[in-house]
XYZ file of C-alpha atoms in Angstrom:
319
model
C -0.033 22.159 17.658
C -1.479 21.868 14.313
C -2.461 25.050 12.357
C -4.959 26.612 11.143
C -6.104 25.608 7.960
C -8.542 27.001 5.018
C -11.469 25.723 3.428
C -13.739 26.203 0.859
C -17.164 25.081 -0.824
C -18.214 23.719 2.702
C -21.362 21.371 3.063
C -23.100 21.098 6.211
C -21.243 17.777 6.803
C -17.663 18.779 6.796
C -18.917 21.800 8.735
C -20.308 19.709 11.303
C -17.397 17.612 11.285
C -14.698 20.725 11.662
C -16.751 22.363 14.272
C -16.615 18.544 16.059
C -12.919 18.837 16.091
C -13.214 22.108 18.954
C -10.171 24.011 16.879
C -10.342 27.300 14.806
C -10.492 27.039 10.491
C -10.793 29.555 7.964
C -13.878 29.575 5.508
C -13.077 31.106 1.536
C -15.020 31.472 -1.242
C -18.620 31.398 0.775
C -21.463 33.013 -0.756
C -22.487 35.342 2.447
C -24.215 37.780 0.432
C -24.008 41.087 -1.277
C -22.898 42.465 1.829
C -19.522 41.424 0.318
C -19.116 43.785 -2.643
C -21.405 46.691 -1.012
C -20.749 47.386 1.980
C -18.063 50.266 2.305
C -18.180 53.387 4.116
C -20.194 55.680 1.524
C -22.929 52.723 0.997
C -23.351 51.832 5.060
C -23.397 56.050 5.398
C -26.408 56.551 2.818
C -28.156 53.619 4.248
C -27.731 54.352 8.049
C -26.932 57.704 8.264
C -30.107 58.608 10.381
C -29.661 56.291 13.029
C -27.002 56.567 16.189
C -24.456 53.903 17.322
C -22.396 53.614 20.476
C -18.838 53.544 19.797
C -15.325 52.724 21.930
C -13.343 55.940 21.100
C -9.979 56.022 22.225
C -6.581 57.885 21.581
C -4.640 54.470 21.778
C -4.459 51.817 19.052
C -5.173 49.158 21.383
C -7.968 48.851 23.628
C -7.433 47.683 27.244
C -10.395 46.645 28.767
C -9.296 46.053 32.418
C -7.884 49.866 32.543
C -10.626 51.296 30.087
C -8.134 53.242 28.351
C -11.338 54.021 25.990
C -14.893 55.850 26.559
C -17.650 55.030 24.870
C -19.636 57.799 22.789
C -23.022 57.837 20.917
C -22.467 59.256 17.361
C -24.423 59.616 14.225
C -23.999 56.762 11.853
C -22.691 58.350 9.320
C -20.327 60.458 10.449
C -18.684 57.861 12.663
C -18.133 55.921 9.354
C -16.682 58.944 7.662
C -14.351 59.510 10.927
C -13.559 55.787 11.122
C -12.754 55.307 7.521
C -11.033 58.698 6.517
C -9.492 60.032 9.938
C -8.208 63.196 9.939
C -4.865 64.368 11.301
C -5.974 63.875 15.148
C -6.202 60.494 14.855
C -8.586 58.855 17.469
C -9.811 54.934 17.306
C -13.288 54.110 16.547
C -14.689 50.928 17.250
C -18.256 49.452 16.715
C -19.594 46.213 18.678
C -22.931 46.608 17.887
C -25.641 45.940 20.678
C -29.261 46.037 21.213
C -31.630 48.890 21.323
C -32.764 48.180 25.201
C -31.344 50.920 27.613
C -30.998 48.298 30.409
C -28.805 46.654 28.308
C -30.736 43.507 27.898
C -31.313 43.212 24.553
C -29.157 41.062 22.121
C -27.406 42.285 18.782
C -29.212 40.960 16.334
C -28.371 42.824 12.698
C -31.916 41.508 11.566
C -33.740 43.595 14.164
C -31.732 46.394 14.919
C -30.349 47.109 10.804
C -33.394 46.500 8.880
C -32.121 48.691 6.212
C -28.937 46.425 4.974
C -29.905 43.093 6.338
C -30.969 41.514 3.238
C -27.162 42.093 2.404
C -26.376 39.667 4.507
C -27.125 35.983 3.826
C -26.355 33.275 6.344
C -24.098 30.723 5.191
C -26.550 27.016 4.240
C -23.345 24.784 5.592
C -23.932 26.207 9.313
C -27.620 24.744 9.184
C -29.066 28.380 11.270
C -32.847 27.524 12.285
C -34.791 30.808 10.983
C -38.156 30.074 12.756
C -38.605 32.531 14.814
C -41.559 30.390 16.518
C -38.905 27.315 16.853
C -38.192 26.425 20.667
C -34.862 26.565 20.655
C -34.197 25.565 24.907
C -34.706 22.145 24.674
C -38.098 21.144 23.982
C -37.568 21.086 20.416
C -36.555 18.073 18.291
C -35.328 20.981 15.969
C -31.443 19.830 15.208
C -30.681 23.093 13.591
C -28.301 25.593 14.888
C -30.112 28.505 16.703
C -28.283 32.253 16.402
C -27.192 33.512 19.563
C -26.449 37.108 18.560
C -25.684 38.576 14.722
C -22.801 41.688 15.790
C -22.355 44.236 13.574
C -18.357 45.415 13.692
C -16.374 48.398 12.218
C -13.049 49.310 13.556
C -10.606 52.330 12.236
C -7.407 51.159 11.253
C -4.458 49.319 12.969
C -7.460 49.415 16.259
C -6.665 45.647 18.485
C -9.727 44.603 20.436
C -8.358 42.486 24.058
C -7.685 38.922 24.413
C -11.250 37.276 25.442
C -13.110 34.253 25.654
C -16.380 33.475 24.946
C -18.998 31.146 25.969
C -20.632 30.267 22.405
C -19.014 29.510 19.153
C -18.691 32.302 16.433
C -18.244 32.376 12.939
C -16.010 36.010 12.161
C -16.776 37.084 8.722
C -14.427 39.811 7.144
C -16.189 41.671 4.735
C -14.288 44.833 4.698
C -10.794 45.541 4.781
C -8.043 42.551 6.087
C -7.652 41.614 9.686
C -5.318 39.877 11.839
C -6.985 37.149 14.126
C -4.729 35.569 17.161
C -5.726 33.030 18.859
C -4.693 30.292 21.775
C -6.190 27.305 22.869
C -8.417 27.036 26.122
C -5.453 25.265 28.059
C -3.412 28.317 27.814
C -5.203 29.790 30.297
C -2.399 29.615 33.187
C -0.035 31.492 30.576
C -2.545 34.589 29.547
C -2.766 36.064 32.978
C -6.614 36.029 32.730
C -8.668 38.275 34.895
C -12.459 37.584 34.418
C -12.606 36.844 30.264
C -10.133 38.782 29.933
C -6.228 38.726 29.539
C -4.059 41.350 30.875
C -1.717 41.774 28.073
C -3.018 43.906 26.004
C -0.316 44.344 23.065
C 0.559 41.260 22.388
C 3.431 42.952 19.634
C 5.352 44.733 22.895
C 8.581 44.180 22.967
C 9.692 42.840 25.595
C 6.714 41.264 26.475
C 8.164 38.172 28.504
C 9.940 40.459 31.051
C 6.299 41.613 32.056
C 4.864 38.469 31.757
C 7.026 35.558 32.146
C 4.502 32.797 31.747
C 3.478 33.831 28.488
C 6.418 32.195 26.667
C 4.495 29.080 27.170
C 1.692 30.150 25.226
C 0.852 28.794 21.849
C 0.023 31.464 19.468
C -1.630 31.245 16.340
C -2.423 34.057 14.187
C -4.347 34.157 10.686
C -4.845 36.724 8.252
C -8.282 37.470 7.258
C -8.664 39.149 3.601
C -12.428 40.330 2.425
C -14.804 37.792 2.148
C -12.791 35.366 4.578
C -14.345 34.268 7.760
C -13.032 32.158 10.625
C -14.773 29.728 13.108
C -13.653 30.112 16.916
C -14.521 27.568 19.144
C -15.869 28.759 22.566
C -13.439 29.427 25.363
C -10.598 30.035 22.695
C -8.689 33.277 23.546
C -8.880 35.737 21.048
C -7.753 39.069 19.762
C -8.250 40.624 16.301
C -6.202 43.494 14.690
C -8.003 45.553 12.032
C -4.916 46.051 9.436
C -7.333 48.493 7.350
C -10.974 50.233 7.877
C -12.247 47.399 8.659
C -16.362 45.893 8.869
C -17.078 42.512 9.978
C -19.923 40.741 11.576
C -19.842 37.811 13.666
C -22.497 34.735 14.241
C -23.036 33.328 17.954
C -24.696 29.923 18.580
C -25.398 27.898 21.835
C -24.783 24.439 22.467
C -27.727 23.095 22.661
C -26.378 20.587 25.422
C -25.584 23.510 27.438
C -28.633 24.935 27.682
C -29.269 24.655 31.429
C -26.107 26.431 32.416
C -25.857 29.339 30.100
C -26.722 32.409 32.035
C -29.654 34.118 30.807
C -28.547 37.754 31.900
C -25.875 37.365 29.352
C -26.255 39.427 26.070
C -23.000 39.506 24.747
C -21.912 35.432 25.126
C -19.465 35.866 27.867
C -20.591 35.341 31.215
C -19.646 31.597 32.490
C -21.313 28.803 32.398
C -23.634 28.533 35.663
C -22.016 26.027 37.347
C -18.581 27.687 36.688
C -19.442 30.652 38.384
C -20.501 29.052 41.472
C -17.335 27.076 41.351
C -15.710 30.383 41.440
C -17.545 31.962 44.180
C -16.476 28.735 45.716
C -12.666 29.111 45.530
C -13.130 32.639 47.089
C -14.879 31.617 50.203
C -12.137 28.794 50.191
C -9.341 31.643 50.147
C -11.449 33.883 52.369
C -11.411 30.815 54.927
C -7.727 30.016 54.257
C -6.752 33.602 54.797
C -7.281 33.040 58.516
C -4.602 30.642 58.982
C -0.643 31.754 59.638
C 1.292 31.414 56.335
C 2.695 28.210 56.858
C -0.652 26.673 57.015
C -2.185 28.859 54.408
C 0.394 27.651 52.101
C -0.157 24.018 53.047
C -3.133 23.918 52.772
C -3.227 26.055 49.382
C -0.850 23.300 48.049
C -3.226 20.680 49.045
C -6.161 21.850 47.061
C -3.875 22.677 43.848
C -2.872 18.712 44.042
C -6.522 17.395 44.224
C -7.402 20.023 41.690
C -4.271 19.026 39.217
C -5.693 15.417 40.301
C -9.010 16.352 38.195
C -6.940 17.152 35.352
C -5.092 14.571 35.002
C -7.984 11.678 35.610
């Protein structure tokens, strides 16, 4: 597999073209703003000290989401920046996915709204052609051919912290502005090597040693990983697996966008960009009522006929 390669002084063509081409590239030397040479610690602190965040604190470098090895904890602005940039000697992880204001949990990150007070820090890029009209229909009734944000997510992370191996249903731009960052990544047809439950993968350290006696499958894998520095940023295609390691205090923010084409099956519960595509889901449900049915049947026949559906489904695959 090819890999992944860096570019700079973009146009919206050659974006358009790279993001055609479904595989992950790095963007340098892109004019995202001030954001770039202000935002630190001290500057985010004096600017948002007044305002509360909830953060995943943990005691472990890297954060399992299947076994929530992590709580999450409202803290003061500030002094979760202070804490996440300058830990003292009882080191705990800090780690900031921001997220809307709504208690139901139905409101989507959007650094606009929700950080008023450094937004104008942040420009958005001209090559990735973002729609700002906030009166724009952006669901198909538009002949608007512009890109329409998803989500803008704010995210700070204490040193050496590893967020889980995910997928998501939109495509993201990941913009480093703070500190240098490890991003690993596999394509989508790795999915029968990544032990996936829900989104999610269950290996969570993917630098254990040893890490093929627990999970045999993963030596098929193909892993790429990329090194981030400040002011890099990297585009990842939907339903790409990824994990990030913050190698310093670390602040990024990442852009979400839709396919437009999709529009019908996203699921409009879904906040964060990770909940499967409508018809997926059923499919899903599907397959458990199948094994639910199948369960029924003595092993011989459950096998069978378990064998049976894997052939017309490897059928699909290969037509």
């Amino acid at each position: 597999m090819a890999q992944i390669q860096s570019y700079s002084n973009l146009d919206q063509g050659q974006f358009d073209k790279l993001v055609s081409q479904d595989f992950p590239f790095i963007i340098s030397d892109c004019n995202f703003g001030s954001c770039l040479q202000k935002w630190n610690a001290e500057y985010l602190s004096s600017k948002l000290n007044g305002s509360s965040v909830k953060v995943h604190v943990s005691e472990e470098p890297v954060l399992n989401f299947l076994t929530k090895n992590f709580r999450y904890e409202t803290q003061n602005f500030g002094e979760f920046l202070q804490k996440c940039a300058h830990p003292d000697g009882d080191q705990q992880y800090l780690y900031l996915r921001s997220i809307g204001v709504d208690k139901r949990g139905r409101d989507v990150a959007d650094i606009q709204k929700h950080f008023p007070q450094i937004a104008d820090d942040l420009v958005m890029p001209p090559f990735a052609n973002f729609c700002t009209d906030i009166d724009c229909e952006e669901e198909g009734t538009t002949k608007c051919t512009k890109r329409h944000l998803f989500s803008s997510v704010f995210r700070i992370s204490s040193k050496e912290l590893v967020v889980w191996t995910h997928y998501d249903m939109v495509d993201n731009i990941l913009l480093q502005v703070k500190g240098e960052k490890r991003v690993t990544l596999f394509p989508p047809s790795d999915a029968p090597f990544l032990y996936i439950r829900g989104d999610k993968s269950e290996i969570a350290d993917l630098d254990q040693e040893n890490i093929e006696a627990e999970y045999p499958l993963f030596s098929q894998a193909t892993r790429l990983d990329c090194h981030l520095g400040e002011g890099d940023a990297i585009f990842i295609p939907a339903l790409w697996f990824h994990t990030t390691k913050a190698l310093q205090f670390s602040i990024g923010v990442n852009f979400f966008w839709k396919d437009r084409q999709l529009a019908a099956f996203y699921n409009r519960t879904d906040v964060y960009g990770n909940k499967d595509l409508i018809p997926a889901a059923d499919a899903y449900s599907n397959v458990d009522k199948a094994l639910k049915h199948l369960s029924k049947l003595p092993p011989k026949y459950r096998q069978f006929y378990l064998h049976m559906i894997i052939a017309r489904l490897n059928k699909e695959l290969t037509e």
